């Protein structure tokens, strides 16, 4: 079955520093991969997605992610973090169950001044 | 543009009570989903629907039921509430039906069963 793993439960970065959130997937074929962000008390918002083409994907809010088949990874990056980026970040892969998403457990991002 | 709406936002139930969580979307999406989110566990799929009249179980369907009589609405029914159903419930919808389609999420319903 398709699954994703997010190894980091919590990450703390200083405002203005770069950010990388890790995501590893398990799937035989080319997966359909997503990154969502959840602000406190809110629903989930799509940051970006990948399913073919250029392996470097640009998303909203200055985020990007790189698909690396050799490492089974789809890591999310941002060059300079803003305080408003503090949130929960979820990596997900589309499943065969009506294309529902299989989510990782999430990474909580804290941004310090 | 409403997108995906959910009601209620919050609810407290007693053990054994029943309730329906409402979900509606105005994007004419065929695919709709119910997920539950428990702390530190990500989101788990409860039920999904690929169109009006068609529903199927997800990973954690026990204790829940769904129906899909219209394209717009996808209610989730809890028949005999149990403390294990304390969670945040998210409804989502997706478009034409393909693994690359974006899913749009509602704001969630926070349910506590005491």
PDB file of C-alpha atoms in Angstrom:
ATOM      1  CA  UNK A   1       0.000   0.000   0.000  1.00  0.00           C
ATOM      2  CA  UNK A   2       1.045   3.537  -0.604  1.00  0.00           C
ATOM      3  CA  UNK A   3       2.367   5.280   2.488  1.00  0.00           C
ATOM      4  CA  UNK A   4       4.479   8.225   3.561  1.00  0.00           C
ATOM      5  CA  UNK A   5       6.728   8.751   6.548  1.00  0.00           C
ATOM      6  CA  UNK A   6       7.629  12.074   8.085  1.00  0.00           C
ATOM      7  CA  UNK A   7      10.622  11.399  10.332  1.00  0.00           C
ATOM      8  CA  UNK A   8      10.522  14.694  12.221  1.00  0.00           C
ATOM      9  CA  UNK A   9       7.667  15.293  14.646  1.00  0.00           C
ATOM     10  CA  UNK A  10       8.800  18.788  15.631  1.00  0.00           C
ATOM     11  CA  UNK A  11      11.177  21.242  14.008  1.00  0.00           C
ATOM     12  CA  UNK A  12      12.233  24.638  15.305  1.00  0.00           C
ATOM     13  CA  UNK A  13      13.850  27.228  13.061  1.00  0.00           C
ATOM     14  CA  UNK A  14      14.712  30.884  13.478  1.00  0.00           C
ATOM     15  CA  UNK A  15      12.855  33.440  11.433  1.00  0.00           C
ATOM     16  CA  UNK A  16      14.772  34.083   8.235  1.00  0.00           C
ATOM     17  CA  UNK A  17      16.530  30.722   8.299  1.00  0.00           C
ATOM     18  CA  UNK A  18      16.065  28.055   5.665  1.00  0.00           C
ATOM     19  CA  UNK A  19      13.734  25.122   6.168  1.00  0.00           C
ATOM     20  CA  UNK A  20      13.634  21.538   4.985  1.00  0.00           C
ATOM     21  CA  UNK A  21      10.901  19.105   6.030  1.00  0.00           C
ATOM     22  CA  UNK A  22      11.468  15.476   5.191  1.00  0.00           C
ATOM     23  CA  UNK A  23       9.045  13.045   3.613  1.00  0.00           C
ATOM     24  CA  UNK A  24       9.729   9.496   2.450  1.00  0.00           C
ATOM     25  CA  UNK A  25       7.244   7.464   0.475  1.00  0.00           C
ATOM     26  CA  UNK A  26       6.650   3.799  -0.119  1.00  0.00           C
ATOM     27  CA  UNK A  27       5.159   2.973  -3.505  1.00  0.00           C
ATOM     28  CA  UNK A  28       6.211   0.829  -6.424  1.00  0.00           C
ATOM     29  CA  UNK A  29       5.230   3.078  -9.296  1.00  0.00           C
ATOM     30  CA  UNK A  30       5.498   6.850  -9.610  1.00  0.00           C
ATOM     31  CA  UNK A  31       3.497   8.234  -6.713  1.00  0.00           C
ATOM     32  CA  UNK A  32       1.179  11.204  -6.633  1.00  0.00           C
ATOM     33  CA  UNK A  33       2.596  13.290  -3.773  1.00  0.00           C
ATOM     34  CA  UNK A  34       1.252  16.285  -1.920  1.00  0.00           C
ATOM     35  CA  UNK A  35       2.241  18.708   0.807  1.00  0.00           C
ATOM     36  CA  UNK A  36      -0.511  20.313   2.885  1.00  0.00           C
ATOM     37  CA  UNK A  37      -0.277  22.900   5.640  1.00  0.00           C
ATOM     38  CA  UNK A  38      -2.602  23.211   8.618  1.00  0.00           C
ATOM     39  CA  UNK A  39      -2.611  26.381  10.677  1.00  0.00           C
ATOM     40  CA  UNK A  40      -3.873  26.072  14.264  1.00  0.00           C
ATOM     41  CA  UNK A  41      -7.598  25.384  14.382  1.00  0.00           C
ATOM     42  CA  UNK A  42      -7.892  25.418  10.608  1.00  0.00           C
ATOM     43  CA  UNK A  43      -8.435  22.977   7.786  1.00  0.00           C
ATOM     44  CA  UNK A  44      -5.740  21.815   5.397  1.00  0.00           C
ATOM     45  CA  UNK A  45      -4.443  23.883   2.507  1.00  0.00           C
ATOM     46  CA  UNK A  46      -2.517  22.489  -0.448  1.00  0.00           C
ATOM     47  CA  UNK A  47       1.019  23.841  -0.766  1.00  0.00           C
ATOM     48  CA  UNK A  48       2.102  21.860  -3.812  1.00  0.00           C
ATOM     49  CA  UNK A  49       1.879  18.512  -5.545  1.00  0.00           C
ATOM     50  CA  UNK A  50       3.882  16.273  -7.841  1.00  0.00           C
ATOM     51  CA  UNK A  51       2.912  13.486 -10.196  1.00  0.00           C
ATOM     52  CA  UNK A  52       5.088  13.861 -13.285  1.00  0.00           C
ATOM     53  CA  UNK A  53       7.466  16.155 -15.122  1.00  0.00           C
ATOM     54  CA  UNK A  54       9.980  18.435 -13.504  1.00  0.00           C
ATOM     55  CA  UNK A  55      11.082  16.951 -10.210  1.00  0.00           C
ATOM     56  CA  UNK A  56      11.384  20.382  -8.581  1.00  0.00           C
ATOM     57  CA  UNK A  57       7.902  21.666  -7.855  1.00  0.00           C
ATOM     58  CA  UNK A  58       7.019  25.215  -6.904  1.00  0.00           C
ATOM     59  CA  UNK A  59       4.130  25.893  -4.577  1.00  0.00           C
ATOM     60  CA  UNK A  60       2.391  28.696  -2.807  1.00  0.00           C
ATOM     61  CA  UNK A  61       3.875  30.886  -0.063  1.00  0.00           C
ATOM     62  CA  UNK A  62       7.414  30.460  -1.414  1.00  0.00           C
ATOM     63  CA  UNK A  63       7.613  26.705  -0.801  1.00  0.00           C
ATOM     64  CA  UNK A  64       9.161  24.167  -3.134  1.00  0.00           C
ATOM     65  CA  UNK A  65       9.670  20.415  -3.020  1.00  0.00           C
ATOM     66  CA  UNK A  66      11.958  18.038  -4.853  1.00  0.00           C
ATOM     67  CA  UNK A  67      10.994  14.528  -5.888  1.00  0.00           C
ATOM     68  CA  UNK A  68      13.925  12.109  -5.697  1.00  0.00           C
ATOM     69  CA  UNK A  69      13.071   8.644  -6.895  1.00  0.00           C
ATOM     70  CA  UNK A  70      16.447   7.187  -5.894  1.00  0.00           C
ATOM     71  CA  UNK A  71      15.862   8.233  -2.288  1.00  0.00           C
ATOM     72  CA  UNK A  72      12.073   7.757  -2.240  1.00  0.00           C
ATOM     73  CA  UNK A  73      11.807  11.273  -0.925  1.00  0.00           C
ATOM     74  CA  UNK A  74       9.726  14.387  -1.469  1.00  0.00           C
ATOM     75  CA  UNK A  75      11.215  16.984   0.866  1.00  0.00           C
ATOM     76  CA  UNK A  76       9.676  20.405   1.326  1.00  0.00           C
ATOM     77  CA  UNK A  77      11.912  23.485   1.395  1.00  0.00           C
ATOM     78  CA  UNK A  78      11.736  27.204   1.903  1.00  0.00           C
ATOM     79  CA  UNK A  79      14.774  29.518   1.678  1.00  0.00           C
ATOM     80  CA  UNK A  80      13.679  31.983   4.359  1.00  0.00           C
ATOM     81  CA  UNK A  81      11.027  31.187   6.958  1.00  0.00           C
ATOM     82  CA  UNK A  82       8.545  33.761   8.214  1.00  0.00           C
ATOM     83  CA  UNK A  83       6.828  33.678  11.598  1.00  0.00           C
ATOM     84  CA  UNK A  84       3.528  33.060   9.816  1.00  0.00           C
ATOM     85  CA  UNK A  85       4.877  29.719   8.536  1.00  0.00           C
ATOM     86  CA  UNK A  86       4.476  28.191  11.990  1.00  0.00           C
ATOM     87  CA  UNK A  87       1.985  25.378  11.429  1.00  0.00           C
ATOM     88  CA  UNK A  88       1.596  21.636  11.002  1.00  0.00           C
ATOM     89  CA  UNK A  89       2.840  20.242   7.687  1.00  0.00           C
ATOM     90  CA  UNK A  90       1.579  17.028   6.184  1.00  0.00           C
ATOM     91  CA  UNK A  91       3.008  14.968   3.380  1.00  0.00           C
ATOM     92  CA  UNK A  92       0.513  12.720   1.595  1.00  0.00           C
ATOM     93  CA  UNK A  93       0.292  10.214  -1.240  1.00  0.00           C
ATOM     94  CA  UNK A  94      -2.798   9.377  -3.292  1.00  0.00           C
ATOM     95  CA  UNK A  95      -4.146   5.896  -2.625  1.00  0.00           C
ATOM     96  CA  UNK A  96      -6.109   3.484  -4.765  1.00  0.00           C
ATOM     97  CA  UNK A  97      -9.208   4.029  -2.558  1.00  0.00           C
ATOM     98  CA  UNK A  98     -10.950   6.615  -4.696  1.00  0.00           C
ATOM     99  CA  UNK A  99      -7.733   8.595  -4.777  1.00  0.00           C
ATOM    100  CA  UNK A 100      -8.041   9.358  -1.079  1.00  0.00           C
ATOM    101  CA  UNK A 101      -4.897  10.633   0.560  1.00  0.00           C
ATOM    102  CA  UNK A 102      -2.663   8.613   2.857  1.00  0.00           C
ATOM    103  CA  UNK A 103      -1.109  11.138   5.187  1.00  0.00           C
ATOM    104  CA  UNK A 104       2.067  11.119   7.186  1.00  0.00           C
ATOM    105  CA  UNK A 105       1.828  11.920  10.877  1.00  0.00           C
ATOM    106  CA  UNK A 106       2.838  15.498  10.296  1.00  0.00           C
ATOM    107  CA  UNK A 107       5.687  17.799  11.282  1.00  0.00           C
ATOM    108  CA  UNK A 108       5.009  20.677  13.630  1.00  0.00           C
ATOM    109  CA  UNK A 109       7.033  23.770  12.735  1.00  0.00           C
ATOM    110  CA  UNK A 110       7.904  26.351  15.367  1.00  0.00           C
ATOM    111  CA  UNK A 111       9.459  29.629  14.249  1.00  0.00           C
ATOM    112  CA  UNK A 112      11.477  31.589  16.803  1.00  0.00           C
ATOM    113  CA  UNK A 113      12.319  35.305  16.602  1.00  0.00           C
TER     114      UNK A 113
ATOM    115  CA  UNK B   1     -16.931  31.149  -2.868  1.00  0.00           C
ATOM    116  CA  UNK B   2     -17.872  28.758  -0.041  1.00  0.00           C
ATOM    117  CA  UNK B   3     -15.864  25.659  -1.090  1.00  0.00           C
ATOM    118  CA  UNK B   4     -16.346  22.892   1.490  1.00  0.00           C
ATOM    119  CA  UNK B   5     -18.481  23.700   4.512  1.00  0.00           C
ATOM    120  CA  UNK B   6     -18.948  21.637   7.661  1.00  0.00           C
ATOM    121  CA  UNK B   7     -21.376  21.914  10.536  1.00  0.00           C
ATOM    122  CA  UNK B   8     -21.222  22.007  13.470  1.00  0.00           C
ATOM    123  CA  UNK B   9     -17.783  23.374  14.330  1.00  0.00           C
ATOM    124  CA  UNK B  10     -17.838  21.876  17.816  1.00  0.00           C
ATOM    125  CA  UNK B  11     -19.957  19.265  19.545  1.00  0.00           C
ATOM    126  CA  UNK B  12     -19.936  17.389  22.828  1.00  0.00           C
ATOM    127  CA  UNK B  13     -21.776  14.059  22.935  1.00  0.00           C
ATOM    128  CA  UNK B  14     -22.508  11.643  25.690  1.00  0.00           C
ATOM    129  CA  UNK B  15     -21.619   7.974  25.252  1.00  0.00           C
ATOM    130  CA  UNK B  16     -24.328   6.215  23.251  1.00  0.00           C
ATOM    131  CA  UNK B  17     -25.762   9.341  21.656  1.00  0.00           C
ATOM    132  CA  UNK B  18     -26.035   9.740  17.905  1.00  0.00           C
ATOM    133  CA  UNK B  19     -25.344  12.640  15.610  1.00  0.00           C
ATOM    134  CA  UNK B  20     -24.761  13.597  12.009  1.00  0.00           C
ATOM    135  CA  UNK B  21     -21.859  15.694  10.837  1.00  0.00           C
ATOM    136  CA  UNK B  22     -22.836  17.720   7.826  1.00  0.00           C
ATOM    137  CA  UNK B  23     -20.617  18.392   4.817  1.00  0.00           C
ATOM    138  CA  UNK B  24     -21.442  20.298   1.656  1.00  0.00           C
ATOM    139  CA  UNK B  25     -19.430  21.482  -1.335  1.00  0.00           C
ATOM    140  CA  UNK B  26     -20.344  23.879  -4.101  1.00  0.00           C
ATOM    141  CA  UNK B  27     -17.599  22.971  -6.593  1.00  0.00           C
ATOM    142  CA  UNK B  28     -19.562  20.212  -8.346  1.00  0.00           C
ATOM    143  CA  UNK B  29     -16.955  17.659  -7.279  1.00  0.00           C
ATOM    144  CA  UNK B  30     -17.732  13.990  -7.738  1.00  0.00           C
ATOM    145  CA  UNK B  31     -15.308  12.716  -5.118  1.00  0.00           C
ATOM    146  CA  UNK B  32     -15.851  13.379  -1.439  1.00  0.00           C
ATOM    147  CA  UNK B  33     -14.082  12.104   1.659  1.00  0.00           C
ATOM    148  CA  UNK B  34     -14.336  11.952   5.427  1.00  0.00           C
ATOM    149  CA  UNK B  35     -11.142  11.892   7.487  1.00  0.00           C
ATOM    150  CA  UNK B  36     -10.523  11.934  11.196  1.00  0.00           C
ATOM    151  CA  UNK B  37      -7.492  13.530  12.781  1.00  0.00           C
ATOM    152  CA  UNK B  38      -6.139  12.338  16.103  1.00  0.00           C
ATOM    153  CA  UNK B  39      -3.180  14.041  17.793  1.00  0.00           C
ATOM    154  CA  UNK B  40       0.138  12.867  16.401  1.00  0.00           C
ATOM    155  CA  UNK B  41      -1.529  10.464  13.989  1.00  0.00           C
ATOM    156  CA  UNK B  42      -2.165  12.466  10.851  1.00  0.00           C
ATOM    157  CA  UNK B  43      -5.469  11.999   9.065  1.00  0.00           C
ATOM    158  CA  UNK B  44      -7.165   8.665   8.547  1.00  0.00           C
ATOM    159  CA  UNK B  45      -9.808   7.971   5.895  1.00  0.00           C
ATOM    160  CA  UNK B  46     -13.209   6.940   7.253  1.00  0.00           C
ATOM    161  CA  UNK B  47     -15.396   6.787   4.126  1.00  0.00           C
ATOM    162  CA  UNK B  48     -15.325   8.119   0.620  1.00  0.00           C
ATOM    163  CA  UNK B  49     -17.707   8.592  -2.280  1.00  0.00           C
ATOM    164  CA  UNK B  50     -17.038   8.716  -6.012  1.00  0.00           C
ATOM    165  CA  UNK B  51     -20.446  10.114  -6.878  1.00  0.00           C
ATOM    166  CA  UNK B  52     -24.064  10.347  -5.795  1.00  0.00           C
ATOM    167  CA  UNK B  53     -25.297   6.980  -4.581  1.00  0.00           C
ATOM    168  CA  UNK B  54     -21.813   5.442  -4.364  1.00  0.00           C
ATOM    169  CA  UNK B  55     -19.881   5.151  -1.125  1.00  0.00           C
ATOM    170  CA  UNK B  56     -17.121   2.921   0.181  1.00  0.00           C
ATOM    171  CA  UNK B  57     -15.217   2.253   3.387  1.00  0.00           C
ATOM    172  CA  UNK B  58     -11.848   3.702   4.153  1.00  0.00           C
ATOM    173  CA  UNK B  59      -9.264   2.686   6.708  1.00  0.00           C
ATOM    174  CA  UNK B  60     -11.314   3.325   9.886  1.00  0.00           C
ATOM    175  CA  UNK B  61     -15.057   2.950   9.094  1.00  0.00           C
ATOM    176  CA  UNK B  62     -16.247   1.169  12.250  1.00  0.00           C
ATOM    177  CA  UNK B  63     -18.866   3.141  14.168  1.00  0.00           C
ATOM    178  CA  UNK B  64     -19.732   5.405  11.226  1.00  0.00           C
ATOM    179  CA  UNK B  65     -22.113   5.483   8.300  1.00  0.00           C
ATOM    180  CA  UNK B  66     -22.439   7.730   5.282  1.00  0.00           C
ATOM    181  CA  UNK B  67     -24.839   8.463   2.472  1.00  0.00           C
ATOM    182  CA  UNK B  68     -24.557  10.453  -0.740  1.00  0.00           C
ATOM    183  CA  UNK B  69     -27.930  11.333  -2.190  1.00  0.00           C
ATOM    184  CA  UNK B  70     -26.714  14.457  -3.999  1.00  0.00           C
ATOM    185  CA  UNK B  71     -23.431  15.632  -5.502  1.00  0.00           C
ATOM    186  CA  UNK B  72     -23.226  18.464  -2.999  1.00  0.00           C
ATOM    187  CA  UNK B  73     -23.804  16.718   0.346  1.00  0.00           C
ATOM    188  CA  UNK B  74     -21.948  13.949   2.152  1.00  0.00           C
ATOM    189  CA  UNK B  75     -23.123  13.556   5.770  1.00  0.00           C
ATOM    190  CA  UNK B  76     -21.336  11.348   8.290  1.00  0.00           C
ATOM    191  CA  UNK B  77     -23.462   9.542  10.878  1.00  0.00           C
ATOM    192  CA  UNK B  78     -22.292   8.368  14.299  1.00  0.00           C
ATOM    193  CA  UNK B  79     -24.860   5.933  15.684  1.00  0.00           C
ATOM    194  CA  UNK B  80     -23.606   5.073  19.179  1.00  0.00           C
ATOM    195  CA  UNK B  81     -20.935   7.517  20.175  1.00  0.00           C
ATOM    196  CA  UNK B  82     -17.918   6.147  22.022  1.00  0.00           C
ATOM    197  CA  UNK B  83     -14.964   7.964  23.633  1.00  0.00           C
ATOM    198  CA  UNK B  84     -12.714   6.526  20.912  1.00  0.00           C
ATOM    199  CA  UNK B  85     -14.579   8.721  18.422  1.00  0.00           C
ATOM    200  CA  UNK B  86     -13.336  11.890  20.090  1.00  0.00           C
ATOM    201  CA  UNK B  87     -11.455  13.509  17.248  1.00  0.00           C
ATOM    202  CA  UNK B  88     -11.434  16.284  14.684  1.00  0.00           C
ATOM    203  CA  UNK B  89     -13.357  15.356  11.558  1.00  0.00           C
ATOM    204  CA  UNK B  90     -12.540  16.780   8.153  1.00  0.00           C
ATOM    205  CA  UNK B  91     -14.572  16.562   5.009  1.00  0.00           C
ATOM    206  CA  UNK B  92     -12.861  17.008   1.647  1.00  0.00           C
ATOM    207  CA  UNK B  93     -13.814  17.012  -1.999  1.00  0.00           C
ATOM    208  CA  UNK B  94     -11.922  16.462  -5.241  1.00  0.00           C
ATOM    209  CA  UNK B  95     -12.670  17.168  -8.860  1.00  0.00           C
ATOM    210  CA  UNK B  96     -12.860  15.056 -11.950  1.00  0.00           C
ATOM    211  CA  UNK B  97     -11.412  12.019 -10.273  1.00  0.00           C
ATOM    212  CA  UNK B  98      -7.776  11.243 -10.657  1.00  0.00           C
ATOM    213  CA  UNK B  99      -4.917  10.666  -8.271  1.00  0.00           C
ATOM    214  CA  UNK B 100      -3.398  14.038  -9.060  1.00  0.00           C
ATOM    215  CA  UNK B 101      -6.523  16.019  -8.276  1.00  0.00           C
ATOM    216  CA  UNK B 102      -6.329  18.517  -5.465  1.00  0.00           C
ATOM    217  CA  UNK B 103      -8.526  17.777  -2.469  1.00  0.00           C
ATOM    218  CA  UNK B 104     -10.184  20.744  -0.812  1.00  0.00           C
ATOM    219  CA  UNK B 105     -10.788  20.518   2.897  1.00  0.00           C
ATOM    220  CA  UNK B 106     -13.468  21.944   5.118  1.00  0.00           C
ATOM    221  CA  UNK B 107     -12.632  23.705   8.399  1.00  0.00           C
ATOM    222  CA  UNK B 108     -13.350  20.614  10.508  1.00  0.00           C
ATOM    223  CA  UNK B 109     -15.690  19.533  13.300  1.00  0.00           C
ATOM    224  CA  UNK B 110     -14.207  19.010  16.743  1.00  0.00           C
ATOM    225  CA  UNK B 111     -16.136  16.226  18.505  1.00  0.00           C
ATOM    226  CA  UNK B 112     -15.772  15.205  22.117  1.00  0.00           C
ATOM    227  CA  UNK B 113     -17.497  12.108  23.485  1.00  0.00           C
ATOM    228  CA  UNK B 114     -17.799  11.953  27.272  1.00  0.00           C
TER     229      UNK B 114
END
